[in-house]
XYZ file of C-alpha atoms in Angstrom:
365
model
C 26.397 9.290 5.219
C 26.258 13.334 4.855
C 23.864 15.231 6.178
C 21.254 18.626 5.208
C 23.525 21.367 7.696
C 20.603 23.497 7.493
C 16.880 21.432 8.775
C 14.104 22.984 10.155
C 14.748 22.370 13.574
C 17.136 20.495 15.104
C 16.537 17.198 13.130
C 19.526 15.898 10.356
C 18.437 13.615 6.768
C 19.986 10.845 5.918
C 20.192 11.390 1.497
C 20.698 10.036 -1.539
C 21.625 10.951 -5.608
C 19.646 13.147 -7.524
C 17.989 12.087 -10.433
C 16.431 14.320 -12.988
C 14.781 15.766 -15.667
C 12.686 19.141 -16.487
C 12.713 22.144 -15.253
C 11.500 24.142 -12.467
C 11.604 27.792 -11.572
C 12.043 29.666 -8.286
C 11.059 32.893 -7.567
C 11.019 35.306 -4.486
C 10.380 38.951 -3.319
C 11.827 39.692 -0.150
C 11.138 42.340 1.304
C 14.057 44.180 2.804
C 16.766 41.652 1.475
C 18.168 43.877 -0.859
C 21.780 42.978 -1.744
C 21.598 39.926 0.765
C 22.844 36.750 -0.494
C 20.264 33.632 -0.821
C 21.761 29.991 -1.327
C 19.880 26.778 -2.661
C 20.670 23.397 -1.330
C 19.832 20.289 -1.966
C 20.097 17.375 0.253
C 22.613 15.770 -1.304
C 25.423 17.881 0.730
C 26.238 20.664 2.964
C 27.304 22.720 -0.132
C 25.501 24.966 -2.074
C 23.672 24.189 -5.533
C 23.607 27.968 -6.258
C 23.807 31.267 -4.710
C 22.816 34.840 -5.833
C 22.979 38.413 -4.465
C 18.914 39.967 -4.204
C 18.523 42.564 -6.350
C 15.533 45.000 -5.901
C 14.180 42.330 -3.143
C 13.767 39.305 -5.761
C 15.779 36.341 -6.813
C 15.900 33.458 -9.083
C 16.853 29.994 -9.157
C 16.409 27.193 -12.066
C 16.958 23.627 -11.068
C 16.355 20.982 -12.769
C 13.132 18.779 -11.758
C 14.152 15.291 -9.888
C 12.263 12.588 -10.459
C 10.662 12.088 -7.371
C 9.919 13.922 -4.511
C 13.086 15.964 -2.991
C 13.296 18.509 -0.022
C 15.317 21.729 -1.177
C 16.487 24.558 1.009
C 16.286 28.419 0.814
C 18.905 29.719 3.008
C 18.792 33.912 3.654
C 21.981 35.223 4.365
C 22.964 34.255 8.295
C 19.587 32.831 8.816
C 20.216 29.651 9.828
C 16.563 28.154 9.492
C 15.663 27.919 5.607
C 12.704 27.610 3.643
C 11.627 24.133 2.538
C 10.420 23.075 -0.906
C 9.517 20.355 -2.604
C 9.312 20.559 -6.893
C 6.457 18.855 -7.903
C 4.457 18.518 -11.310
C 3.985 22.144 -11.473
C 6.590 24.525 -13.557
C 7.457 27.089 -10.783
C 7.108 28.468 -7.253
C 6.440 31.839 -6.551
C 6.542 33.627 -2.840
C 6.981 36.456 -1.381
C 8.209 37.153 2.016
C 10.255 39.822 4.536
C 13.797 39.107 5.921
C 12.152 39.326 9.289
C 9.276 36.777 8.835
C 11.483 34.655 6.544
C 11.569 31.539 6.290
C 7.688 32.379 6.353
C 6.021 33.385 3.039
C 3.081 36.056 3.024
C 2.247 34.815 -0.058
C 3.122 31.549 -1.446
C 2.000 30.041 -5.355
C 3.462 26.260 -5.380
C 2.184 22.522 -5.086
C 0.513 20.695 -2.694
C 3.559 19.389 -1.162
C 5.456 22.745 -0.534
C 2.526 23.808 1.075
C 1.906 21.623 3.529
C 5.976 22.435 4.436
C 5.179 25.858 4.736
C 2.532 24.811 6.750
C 4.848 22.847 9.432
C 7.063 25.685 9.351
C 4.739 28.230 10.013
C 3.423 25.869 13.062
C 7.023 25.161 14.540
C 7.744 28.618 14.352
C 6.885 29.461 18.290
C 8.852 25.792 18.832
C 11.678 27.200 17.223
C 11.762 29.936 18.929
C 11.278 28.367 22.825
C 14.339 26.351 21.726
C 16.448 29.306 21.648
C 15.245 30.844 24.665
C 15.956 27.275 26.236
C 19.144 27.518 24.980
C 19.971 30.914 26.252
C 18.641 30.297 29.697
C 20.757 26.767 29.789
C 23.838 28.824 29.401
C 23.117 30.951 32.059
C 22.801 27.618 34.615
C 25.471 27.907 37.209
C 26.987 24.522 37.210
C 26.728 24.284 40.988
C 23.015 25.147 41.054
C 21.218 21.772 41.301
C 17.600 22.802 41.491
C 18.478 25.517 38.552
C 19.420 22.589 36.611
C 16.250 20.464 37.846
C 14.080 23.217 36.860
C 15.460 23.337 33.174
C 15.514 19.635 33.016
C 11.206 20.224 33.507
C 11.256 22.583 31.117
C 13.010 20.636 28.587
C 10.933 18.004 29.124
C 7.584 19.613 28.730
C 8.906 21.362 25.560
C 10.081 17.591 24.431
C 6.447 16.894 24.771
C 4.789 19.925 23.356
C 6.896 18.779 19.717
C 6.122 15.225 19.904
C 2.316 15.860 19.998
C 2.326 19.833 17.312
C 3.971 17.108 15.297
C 1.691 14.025 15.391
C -1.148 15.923 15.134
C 0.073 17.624 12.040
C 0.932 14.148 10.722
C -2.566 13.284 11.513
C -3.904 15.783 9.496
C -1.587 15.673 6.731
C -0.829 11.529 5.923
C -0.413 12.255 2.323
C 2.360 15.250 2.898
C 6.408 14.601 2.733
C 6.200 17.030 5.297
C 5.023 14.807 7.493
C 7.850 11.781 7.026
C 10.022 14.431 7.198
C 8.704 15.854 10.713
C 8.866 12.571 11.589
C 12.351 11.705 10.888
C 14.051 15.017 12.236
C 11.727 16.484 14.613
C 10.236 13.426 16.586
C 12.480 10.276 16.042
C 14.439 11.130 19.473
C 11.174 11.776 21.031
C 9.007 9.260 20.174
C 9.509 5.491 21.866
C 9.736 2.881 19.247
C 6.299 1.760 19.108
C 4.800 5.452 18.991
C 7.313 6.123 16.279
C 6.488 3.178 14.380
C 2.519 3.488 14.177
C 2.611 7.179 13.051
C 4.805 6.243 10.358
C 2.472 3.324 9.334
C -0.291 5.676 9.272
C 0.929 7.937 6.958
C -0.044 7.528 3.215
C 1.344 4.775 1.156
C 2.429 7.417 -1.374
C 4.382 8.770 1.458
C 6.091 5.355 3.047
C 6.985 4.151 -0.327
C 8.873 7.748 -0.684
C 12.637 7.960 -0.890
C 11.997 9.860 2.699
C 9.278 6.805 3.906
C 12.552 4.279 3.205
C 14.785 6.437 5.695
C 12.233 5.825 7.848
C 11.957 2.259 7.187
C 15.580 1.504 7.261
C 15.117 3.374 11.310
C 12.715 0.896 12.341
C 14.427 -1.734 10.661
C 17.175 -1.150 13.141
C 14.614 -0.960 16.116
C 13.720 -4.157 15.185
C 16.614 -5.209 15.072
C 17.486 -4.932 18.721
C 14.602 -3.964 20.711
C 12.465 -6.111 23.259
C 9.192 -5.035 24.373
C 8.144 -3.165 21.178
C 4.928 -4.443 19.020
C 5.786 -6.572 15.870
C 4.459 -4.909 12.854
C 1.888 -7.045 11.174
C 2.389 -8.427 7.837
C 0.801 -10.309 5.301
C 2.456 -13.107 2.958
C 0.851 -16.682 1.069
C 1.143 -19.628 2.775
C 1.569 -23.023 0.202
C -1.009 -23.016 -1.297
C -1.003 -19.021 -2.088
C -3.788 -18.597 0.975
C -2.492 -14.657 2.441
C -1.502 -15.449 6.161
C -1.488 -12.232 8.434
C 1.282 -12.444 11.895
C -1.696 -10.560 13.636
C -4.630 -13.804 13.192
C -2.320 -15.565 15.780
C -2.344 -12.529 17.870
C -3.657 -14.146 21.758
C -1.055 -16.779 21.243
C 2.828 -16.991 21.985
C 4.146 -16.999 18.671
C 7.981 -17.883 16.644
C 8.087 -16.156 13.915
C 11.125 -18.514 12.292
C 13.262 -16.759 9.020
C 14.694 -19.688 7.447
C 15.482 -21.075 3.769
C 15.959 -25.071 2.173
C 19.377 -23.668 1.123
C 20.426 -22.542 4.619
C 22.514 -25.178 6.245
C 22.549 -23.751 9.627
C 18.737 -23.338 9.357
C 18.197 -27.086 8.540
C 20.733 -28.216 11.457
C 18.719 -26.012 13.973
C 15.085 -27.346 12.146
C 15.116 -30.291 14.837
C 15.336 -28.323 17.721
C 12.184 -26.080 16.633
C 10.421 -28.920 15.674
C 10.771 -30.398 19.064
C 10.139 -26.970 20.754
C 6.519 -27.215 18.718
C 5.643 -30.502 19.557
C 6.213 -29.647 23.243
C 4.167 -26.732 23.470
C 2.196 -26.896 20.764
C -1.682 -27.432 22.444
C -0.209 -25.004 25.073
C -1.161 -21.432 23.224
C 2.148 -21.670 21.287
C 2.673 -22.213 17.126
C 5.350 -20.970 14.648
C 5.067 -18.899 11.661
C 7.588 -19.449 9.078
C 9.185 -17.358 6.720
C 11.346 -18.564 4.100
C 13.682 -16.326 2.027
C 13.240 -19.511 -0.907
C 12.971 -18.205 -4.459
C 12.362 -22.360 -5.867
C 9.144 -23.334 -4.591
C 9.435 -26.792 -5.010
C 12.604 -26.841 -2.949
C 10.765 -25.077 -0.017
C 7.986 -27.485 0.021
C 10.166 -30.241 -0.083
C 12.411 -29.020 3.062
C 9.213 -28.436 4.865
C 8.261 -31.986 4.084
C 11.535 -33.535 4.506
C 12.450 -31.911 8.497
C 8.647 -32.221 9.322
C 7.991 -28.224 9.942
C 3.949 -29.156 10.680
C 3.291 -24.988 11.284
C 2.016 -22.459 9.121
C 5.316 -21.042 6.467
C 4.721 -18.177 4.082
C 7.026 -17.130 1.398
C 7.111 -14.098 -1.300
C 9.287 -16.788 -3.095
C 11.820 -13.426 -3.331
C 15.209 -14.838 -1.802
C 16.550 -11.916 0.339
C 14.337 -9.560 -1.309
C 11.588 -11.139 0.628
C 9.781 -8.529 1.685
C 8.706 -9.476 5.462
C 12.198 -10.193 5.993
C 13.775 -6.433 4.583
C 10.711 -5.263 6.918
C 12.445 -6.809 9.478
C 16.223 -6.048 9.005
C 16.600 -9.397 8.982
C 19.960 -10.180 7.302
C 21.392 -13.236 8.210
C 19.697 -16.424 8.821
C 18.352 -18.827 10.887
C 16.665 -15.826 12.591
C 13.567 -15.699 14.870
C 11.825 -13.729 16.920
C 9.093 -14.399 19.976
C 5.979 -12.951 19.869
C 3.745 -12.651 23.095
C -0.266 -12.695 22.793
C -0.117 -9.155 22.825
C 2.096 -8.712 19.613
C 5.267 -7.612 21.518
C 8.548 -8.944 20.631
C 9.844 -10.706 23.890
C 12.919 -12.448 22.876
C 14.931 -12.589 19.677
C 17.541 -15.817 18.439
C 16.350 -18.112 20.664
C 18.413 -21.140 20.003
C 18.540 -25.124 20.581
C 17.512 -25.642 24.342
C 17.241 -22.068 24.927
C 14.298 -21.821 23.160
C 12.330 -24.364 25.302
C 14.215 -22.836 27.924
C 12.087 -19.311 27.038
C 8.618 -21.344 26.566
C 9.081 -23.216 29.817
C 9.549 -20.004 31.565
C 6.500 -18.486 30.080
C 3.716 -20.863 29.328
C 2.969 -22.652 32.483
Protein backbone atom coordinates (compact mmCIF):
# COMPACT_ATOMS: atom_id res chain seq x y z
CA UNK A 1 0.00 0.00 0.00
CA UNK A 2 1.31 3.80 -0.57
CA UNK A 3 0.78 6.28 1.59
CA UNK A 4 -0.40 10.51 1.72
CA UNK A 5 3.64 11.84 2.59
CA UNK A 6 2.07 14.93 3.65
CA UNK A 7 -1.08 14.30 6.72
CA UNK A 8 -2.02 16.60 9.13
CA UNK A 9 -0.15 15.36 11.86
CA UNK A 10 1.72 12.54 12.20
CA UNK A 11 -0.98 10.00 11.02
CA UNK A 12 -0.43 8.02 7.26
CA UNK A 13 -3.87 6.80 4.83
CA UNK A 14 -4.13 3.78 3.56
CA UNK A 15 -5.83 4.76 -0.45
CA UNK A 16 -7.38 3.71 -3.24
CA UNK A 17 -8.19 4.71 -7.31
CA UNK A 18 -9.79 7.72 -8.21
CA UNK A 19 -12.88 7.74 -9.87
CA UNK A 20 -14.44 10.71 -11.54
CA UNK A 21 -16.43 13.00 -13.20
CA UNK A 22 -17.14 16.99 -13.18
CA UNK A 23 -15.36 19.57 -12.35
CA UNK A 24 -14.23 21.51 -9.49
CA UNK A 25 -12.29 24.70 -9.04
CA UNK A 26 -9.66 25.84 -6.53
CA UNK A 27 -8.83 29.08 -5.68
CA UNK A 28 -6.47 30.91 -3.16
CA UNK A 29 -5.00 34.35 -2.12
CA UNK A 30 -2.08 34.07 -0.10
CA UNK A 31 -0.90 36.58 1.30
CA UNK A 32 2.84 36.96 1.07
CA UNK A 33 3.36 33.78 -1.20
CA UNK A 34 4.25 35.58 -4.08
CA UNK A 35 6.34 33.50 -6.52
CA UNK A 36 6.17 30.45 -4.00
CA UNK A 37 5.32 27.23 -5.45
CA UNK A 38 1.90 25.40 -4.25
CA UNK A 39 1.41 21.55 -5.12
CA UNK A 40 -1.97 19.50 -5.14
CA UNK A 41 -2.05 15.93 -4.09
CA UNK A 42 -4.23 13.48 -4.00
CA UNK A 43 -4.13 10.43 -1.96
CA UNK A 44 -3.50 8.20 -4.40
CA UNK A 45 0.51 8.81 -4.13
CA UNK A 46 3.29 10.76 -2.79
CA UNK A 47 3.49 12.63 -6.17
CA UNK A 48 2.04 15.62 -7.18
CA UNK A 49 -1.33 16.05 -9.26
CA UNK A 50 -0.24 19.62 -10.16
CA UNK A 51 1.95 22.37 -9.16
CA UNK A 52 2.04 26.17 -9.95
CA UNK A 53 4.22 29.20 -9.11
CA UNK A 54 1.74 32.14 -7.06
CA UNK A 55 1.44 34.94 -8.95
CA UNK A 56 0.25 38.25 -7.32
CA UNK A 57 -0.58 35.97 -4.05
CA UNK A 58 -3.32 33.69 -5.90
CA UNK A 59 -3.39 30.34 -7.55
CA UNK A 60 -5.49 27.94 -9.37
CA UNK A 61 -6.14 24.42 -9.62
CA UNK A 62 -8.96 22.39 -11.73
CA UNK A 63 -9.46 18.79 -10.84
CA UNK A 64 -11.77 16.81 -11.83
CA UNK A 65 -14.71 15.89 -9.23
CA UNK A 66 -14.40 12.07 -7.81
CA UNK A 67 -17.23 10.39 -7.19
CA UNK A 68 -17.24 10.15 -3.69
CA UNK A 69 -15.77 11.75 -0.98
CA UNK A 70 -11.75 12.22 -1.32
CA UNK A 71 -9.19 14.10 0.97
CA UNK A 72 -6.87 16.42 -1.26
CA UNK A 73 -3.80 18.29 -0.13
CA UNK A 74 -2.53 21.93 -0.51
CA UNK A 75 1.08 21.85 0.05
CA UNK A 76 2.94 25.65 0.34
CA UNK A 77 6.31 25.54 -0.66
CA UNK A 78 8.55 23.79 2.38
CA UNK A 79 5.56 23.70 4.56
CA UNK A 80 5.28 20.42 5.39
CA UNK A 81 1.65 20.48 6.97
CA UNK A 82 -0.98 21.10 4.02
CA UNK A 83 -4.36 22.19 3.75
CA UNK A 84 -7.10 19.56 3.57
CA UNK A 85 -10.08 19.49 1.22
CA UNK A 86 -12.66 17.55 0.38
CA UNK A 87 -14.75 18.36 -3.29
CA UNK A 88 -18.16 18.01 -2.67
CA UNK A 89 -21.47 18.90 -4.66
CA UNK A 90 -20.49 22.42 -4.86
CA UNK A 91 -18.47 23.87 -8.12
CA UNK A 92 -15.47 25.54 -6.31
CA UNK A 93 -13.55 26.49 -3.17
CA UNK A 94 -12.43 29.74 -2.50
CA UNK A 95 -9.90 30.87 0.56
CA UNK A 96 -7.76 33.11 1.40
CA UNK A 97 -4.92 32.85 3.73
CA UNK A 98 -1.07 34.20 4.74
CA UNK A 99 2.10 32.02 4.31
CA UNK A 100 2.46 32.42 8.03
CA UNK A 101 -1.03 31.24 9.21
CA UNK A 102 -1.19 28.75 6.31
CA UNK A 103 -2.47 25.89 6.30
CA UNK A 104 -5.18 28.13 8.14
CA UNK A 105 -7.66 30.11 5.97
CA UNK A 106 -8.94 33.67 7.15
CA UNK A 107 -11.53 33.24 4.96
CA UNK A 108 -12.77 30.09 3.58
CA UNK A 109 -16.09 29.64 0.82
CA UNK A 110 -16.43 25.62 0.39
CA UNK A 111 -18.77 22.64 1.55
CA UNK A 112 -19.69 21.30 4.59
CA UNK A 113 -17.08 18.75 4.57
CA UNK A 114 -13.96 21.03 3.95
CA UNK A 115 -15.11 22.91 6.67
CA UNK A 116 -15.31 20.84 9.29
CA UNK A 117 -11.34 19.91 8.07
CA UNK A 118 -10.49 23.32 8.44
CA UNK A 119 -12.05 23.11 11.55
CA UNK A 120 -9.73 20.09 12.94
CA UNK A 121 -6.90 21.86 11.59
CA UNK A 122 -7.43 24.99 13.08
CA UNK A 123 -7.97 22.94 16.56
CA UNK A 124 -4.71 20.74 16.19
CA UNK A 125 -2.87 23.65 15.41
CA UNK A 126 -1.37 24.25 19.19
CA UNK A 127 -1.00 20.07 19.01
CA UNK A 128 1.03 20.49 16.14
CA UNK A 129 2.98 22.75 17.38
CA UNK A 130 3.80 21.00 21.14
CA UNK A 131 4.91 18.13 18.87
CA UNK A 132 7.71 20.04 17.56
CA UNK A 133 8.78 21.53 20.65
CA UNK A 134 8.67 17.79 21.97
CA UNK A 135 10.70 16.96 19.32
CA UNK A 136 13.28 19.59 19.77
CA UNK A 137 13.60 19.10 23.47
CA UNK A 138 13.93 15.05 22.81
CA UNK A 139 17.00 15.81 20.84
CA UNK A 140 18.51 17.69 23.34
CA UNK A 141 18.15 14.44 25.99
CA UNK A 142 21.59 13.36 26.95
CA UNK A 143 21.45 9.68 26.49
CA UNK A 144 22.93 9.08 29.94
CA UNK A 145 20.36 11.28 31.71
CA UNK A 146 17.73 8.84 33.05
CA UNK A 147 15.36 11.14 34.87
CA UNK A 148 15.75 13.66 31.66
CA UNK A 149 14.43 10.87 29.74
CA UNK A 150 11.66 9.97 32.51
CA UNK A 151 10.57 13.44 32.47
CA UNK A 152 9.98 13.49 28.58
CA UNK A 153 8.49 10.10 28.70
CA UNK A 154 5.55 12.22 31.15
CA UNK A 155 5.39 14.67 28.85
CA UNK A 156 4.83 12.53 25.95
CA UNK A 157 2.40 10.85 27.62
CA UNK A 158 0.20 13.64 28.76
CA UNK A 159 0.45 15.14 25.22
CA UNK A 160 -0.63 11.39 23.96
CA UNK A 161 -3.62 12.09 26.05
CA UNK A 162 -4.40 15.67 25.37
CA UNK A 163 -4.89 14.28 21.27
CA UNK A 164 -6.82 11.30 22.09
CA UNK A 165 -9.53 13.32 23.94
CA UNK A 166 -9.22 17.29 21.28
CA UNK A 167 -9.94 14.43 18.94
CA UNK A 168 -12.91 12.46 20.36
CA UNK A 169 -14.53 15.31 21.34
CA UNK A 170 -14.34 16.79 17.92
CA UNK A 171 -15.65 13.45 16.63
CA UNK A 172 -18.38 13.89 19.06
CA UNK A 173 -19.40 16.94 17.75
CA UNK A 174 -18.91 16.31 14.23
CA UNK A 175 -20.32 12.33 13.48
CA UNK A 176 -21.39 13.29 10.08
CA UNK A 177 -17.75 14.91 9.02
CA UNK A 178 -14.88 12.79 6.99
CA UNK A 179 -12.89 14.77 9.14
CA UNK A 180 -13.67 12.90 11.80
CA UNK A 181 -12.84 9.12 10.27
CA UNK A 182 -10.00 10.69 9.17
CA UNK A 183 -8.83 12.05 12.77
CA UNK A 184 -9.59 8.88 13.71
CA UNK A 185 -7.50 6.84 11.50
CA UNK A 186 -4.22 9.06 11.60
CA UNK A 187 -4.37 10.99 14.68
CA UNK A 188 -5.83 8.50 17.36
CA UNK A 189 -5.55 4.83 16.05
CA UNK A 190 -2.05 4.44 18.05
CA UNK A 191 -3.65 6.07 20.92
CA UNK A 192 -6.76 4.70 21.41
CA UNK A 193 -7.05 0.84 22.94
CA UNK A 194 -9.12 -1.30 20.75
CA UNK A 195 -12.35 -1.00 22.36
CA UNK A 196 -12.14 2.97 22.69
CA UNK A 197 -11.16 2.97 19.06
CA UNK A 198 -13.86 0.82 18.03
CA UNK A 199 -16.97 2.64 19.73
CA UNK A 200 -15.97 6.13 18.41
CA UNK A 201 -15.87 4.78 15.08
CA UNK A 202 -19.34 3.13 15.53
CA UNK A 203 -20.63 6.34 16.61
CA UNK A 204 -19.86 8.24 13.83
CA UNK A 205 -22.54 8.71 11.05
CA UNK A 206 -23.49 5.92 8.80
CA UNK A 207 -22.78 8.24 5.87
CA UNK A 208 -19.38 8.38 7.30
CA UNK A 209 -18.63 4.40 8.14
CA UNK A 210 -19.97 3.39 4.85
CA UNK A 211 -17.23 6.01 3.36
CA UNK A 212 -14.27 4.79 1.36
CA UNK A 213 -12.35 6.32 4.65
CA UNK A 214 -15.13 4.41 7.25
CA UNK A 215 -13.87 0.94 5.26
CA UNK A 216 -10.08 1.75 6.20
CA UNK A 217 -11.33 1.89 9.36
CA UNK A 218 -13.26 -1.19 9.19
CA UNK A 219 -10.66 -3.27 7.58
CA UNK A 220 -8.39 -1.89 11.19
CA UNK A 221 -10.79 -3.38 13.44
CA UNK A 222 -11.25 -6.23 11.36
CA UNK A 223 -7.69 -7.05 12.16
CA UNK A 224 -8.24 -6.28 15.97
CA UNK A 225 -10.65 -8.75 15.84
CA UNK A 226 -8.82 -10.80 14.44
CA UNK A 227 -6.32 -11.34 17.19
CA UNK A 228 -7.28 -9.61 20.23
CA UNK A 229 -8.62 -11.08 23.65
CA UNK A 230 -10.27 -8.99 26.11
CA UNK A 231 -11.86 -6.48 23.67
CA UNK A 232 -15.91 -6.15 23.43
CA UNK A 233 -17.55 -8.03 20.43
CA UNK A 234 -19.36 -5.62 18.30
CA UNK A 235 -23.02 -6.38 18.23
CA UNK A 236 -24.73 -7.42 15.18
CA UNK A 237 -27.92 -8.22 13.87
CA UNK A 238 -28.81 -11.11 11.25
CA UNK A 239 -32.37 -13.54 10.65
CA UNK A 240 -32.50 -16.56 12.23
CA UNK A 241 -34.70 -19.51 10.04
CA UNK A 242 -37.44 -18.33 9.97
CA UNK A 243 -36.24 -14.57 8.96
CA UNK A 244 -36.84 -13.51 12.94
CA UNK A 245 -33.57 -10.58 13.29
CA UNK A 246 -31.36 -12.16 16.13
CA UNK A 247 -29.02 -9.50 17.86
CA UNK A 248 -25.29 -11.19 19.57
CA UNK A 249 -26.08 -8.55 22.37
CA UNK A 250 -29.89 -10.35 23.64
CA UNK A 251 -27.54 -13.17 24.94
CA UNK A 252 -25.39 -10.64 26.54
CA UNK A 253 -25.24 -12.12 30.69
CA UNK A 254 -24.46 -15.45 29.20
CA UNK A 255 -21.12 -17.22 28.01
CA UNK A 256 -21.64 -17.31 24.48
CA UNK A 257 -19.90 -19.32 20.94
CA UNK A 258 -20.42 -17.44 18.37
CA UNK A 259 -19.70 -20.55 15.68
CA UNK A 260 -18.86 -19.34 11.66
CA UNK A 261 -19.61 -22.37 9.83
CA UNK A 262 -21.26 -23.47 6.34
CA UNK A 263 -23.20 -27.11 5.03
CA UNK A 264 -20.44 -27.00 2.37
CA UNK A 265 -17.53 -26.81 4.83
CA UNK A 266 -16.15 -30.22 5.46
CA UNK A 267 -13.98 -29.36 8.29
CA UNK A 268 -16.96 -27.49 9.85
CA UNK A 269 -19.24 -30.62 9.68
CA UNK A 270 -16.31 -32.99 11.11
CA UNK A 271 -15.86 -30.52 14.10
CA UNK A 272 -20.12 -30.13 14.35
CA UNK A 273 -19.99 -33.18 16.92
CA UNK A 274 -17.69 -31.82 19.18
CA UNK A 275 -19.81 -28.43 19.56
CA UNK A 276 -22.77 -30.24 19.79
CA UNK A 277 -21.49 -32.15 22.70
CA UNK A 278 -19.85 -28.99 24.21
CA UNK A 279 -23.76 -27.58 24.19
CA UNK A 280 -25.35 -30.36 25.60
CA UNK A 281 -22.84 -30.26 28.48
CA UNK A 282 -23.20 -26.84 29.43
CA UNK A 283 -26.09 -25.90 28.02
CA UNK A 284 -28.58 -25.12 31.39
CA UNK A 285 -25.23 -23.79 32.79
CA UNK A 286 -25.45 -19.92 31.35
CA UNK A 287 -23.83 -21.16 28.09
CA UNK A 288 -25.58 -21.33 24.24
CA UNK A 289 -24.13 -20.90 20.70
CA UNK A 290 -24.94 -18.51 18.06
CA UNK A 291 -24.38 -19.65 14.64
CA UNK A 292 -23.39 -18.05 11.65
CA UNK A 293 -23.39 -19.64 8.42
CA UNK A 294 -21.63 -18.22 5.31
CA UNK A 295 -24.61 -20.60 3.21
CA UNK A 296 -25.97 -18.85 0.13
CA UNK A 297 -28.75 -22.24 -0.49
CA UNK A 298 -31.08 -22.07 2.25
CA UNK A 299 -32.41 -25.30 2.01
CA UNK A 300 -28.95 -26.81 2.30
CA UNK A 301 -28.34 -24.86 5.61
CA UNK A 302 -31.47 -26.02 7.16
CA UNK A 303 -30.88 -29.36 6.24
CA UNK A 304 -27.15 -29.49 7.82
CA UNK A 305 -28.60 -27.97 10.88
CA UNK A 306 -31.12 -30.76 10.93
CA UNK A 307 -28.94 -33.48 9.85
CA UNK A 308 -25.71 -32.84 12.78
CA UNK A 309 -28.45 -31.78 15.35
CA UNK A 310 -27.10 -27.95 15.89
CA UNK A 311 -30.32 -27.36 18.54
CA UNK A 312 -28.92 -23.37 19.06
CA UNK A 313 -29.95 -20.29 17.58
CA UNK A 314 -28.02 -19.91 13.57
CA UNK A 315 -28.48 -16.76 11.54
CA UNK A 316 -27.51 -16.34 8.01
CA UNK A 317 -27.51 -13.25 5.37
CA UNK A 318 -27.69 -16.32 2.97
CA UNK A 319 -24.47 -14.18 1.29
CA UNK A 320 -21.63 -16.95 1.11
CA UNK A 321 -18.42 -15.06 2.11
CA UNK A 322 -20.01 -11.85 1.55
CA UNK A 323 -21.90 -12.49 4.68
CA UNK A 324 -21.81 -9.55 6.27
CA UNK A 325 -21.26 -10.48 10.16
CA UNK A 326 -18.53 -12.54 9.01
CA UNK A 327 -16.47 -9.52 6.72
CA UNK A 328 -17.34 -7.57 10.14
CA UNK A 329 -15.37 -9.97 11.67
CA UNK A 330 -12.31 -10.65 9.39
CA UNK A 331 -13.34 -13.86 9.45
CA UNK A 332 -11.78 -15.65 6.43
CA UNK A 333 -11.42 -19.11 6.78
CA UNK A 334 -13.73 -21.46 8.37
CA UNK A 335 -14.77 -23.41 11.01
CA UNK A 336 -14.12 -20.23 13.08
CA UNK A 337 -15.46 -19.22 16.54
CA UNK A 338 -15.10 -17.02 19.02
CA UNK A 339 -16.09 -16.98 23.05
CA UNK A 340 -18.03 -14.45 24.33
CA UNK A 341 -18.17 -13.73 28.20
CA UNK A 342 -21.50 -12.21 29.86
CA UNK A 343 -19.98 -9.03 29.54
CA UNK A 344 -19.56 -9.06 25.64
CA UNK A 345 -15.72 -9.50 25.70
CA UNK A 346 -14.07 -11.86 23.45
CA UNK A 347 -12.21 -14.37 25.82
CA UNK A 348 -10.94 -17.01 23.60
CA UNK A 349 -10.90 -17.50 19.85
CA UNK A 350 -10.69 -21.30 17.77
CA UNK A 351 -11.49 -23.23 20.46
CA UNK A 352 -11.36 -26.70 19.14
CA UNK A 353 -12.56 -30.47 19.89
CA UNK A 354 -11.81 -31.03 23.71
CA UNK A 355 -10.34 -27.73 24.08
CA UNK A 356 -13.40 -26.16 23.92
CA UNK A 357 -14.96 -28.01 26.94
CA UNK A 358 -11.63 -27.66 28.21
CA UNK A 359 -12.35 -23.51 28.17
CA UNK A 360 -16.11 -23.99 29.58
CA UNK A 361 -14.96 -26.29 32.35
CA UNK A 362 -12.50 -23.75 33.40
CA UNK A 363 -15.01 -21.01 33.44
CA UNK A 364 -18.50 -22.03 34.31
CA UNK A 365 -18.32 -23.79 37.56
Amino acid sequence: MKHLKHTFLVGILTILGLAANAQFNIHGTITGADGKMIYLFDDEDNYADDSVFIKNNQFNFTIKKPNKERVYALILGENQYPMLLIPGSDPALTFTATEAEFPIAQSLTTNEQTQAMQTYQKLFRPLVNRALNLNIEAARIDSADESGKEAFREKARVFSQDVASTGKAFIKQHPKAIASVWMLLNELRNRLEPDDFMATFYSLDKSVQDSRYGQMAKNYIAQLQGNALNVTAPDFTQDDVKGKPVKLSQFRGKYVLVDFWASWCGPCRQENPNVVKAYEKYKNKNFTILGVSLDQDKNRWIGAIRQDGLNWTQVSDLQGWNNEVARQYGINSIPANFLVSPDGKIIARNLRGAQLEKALESLIK
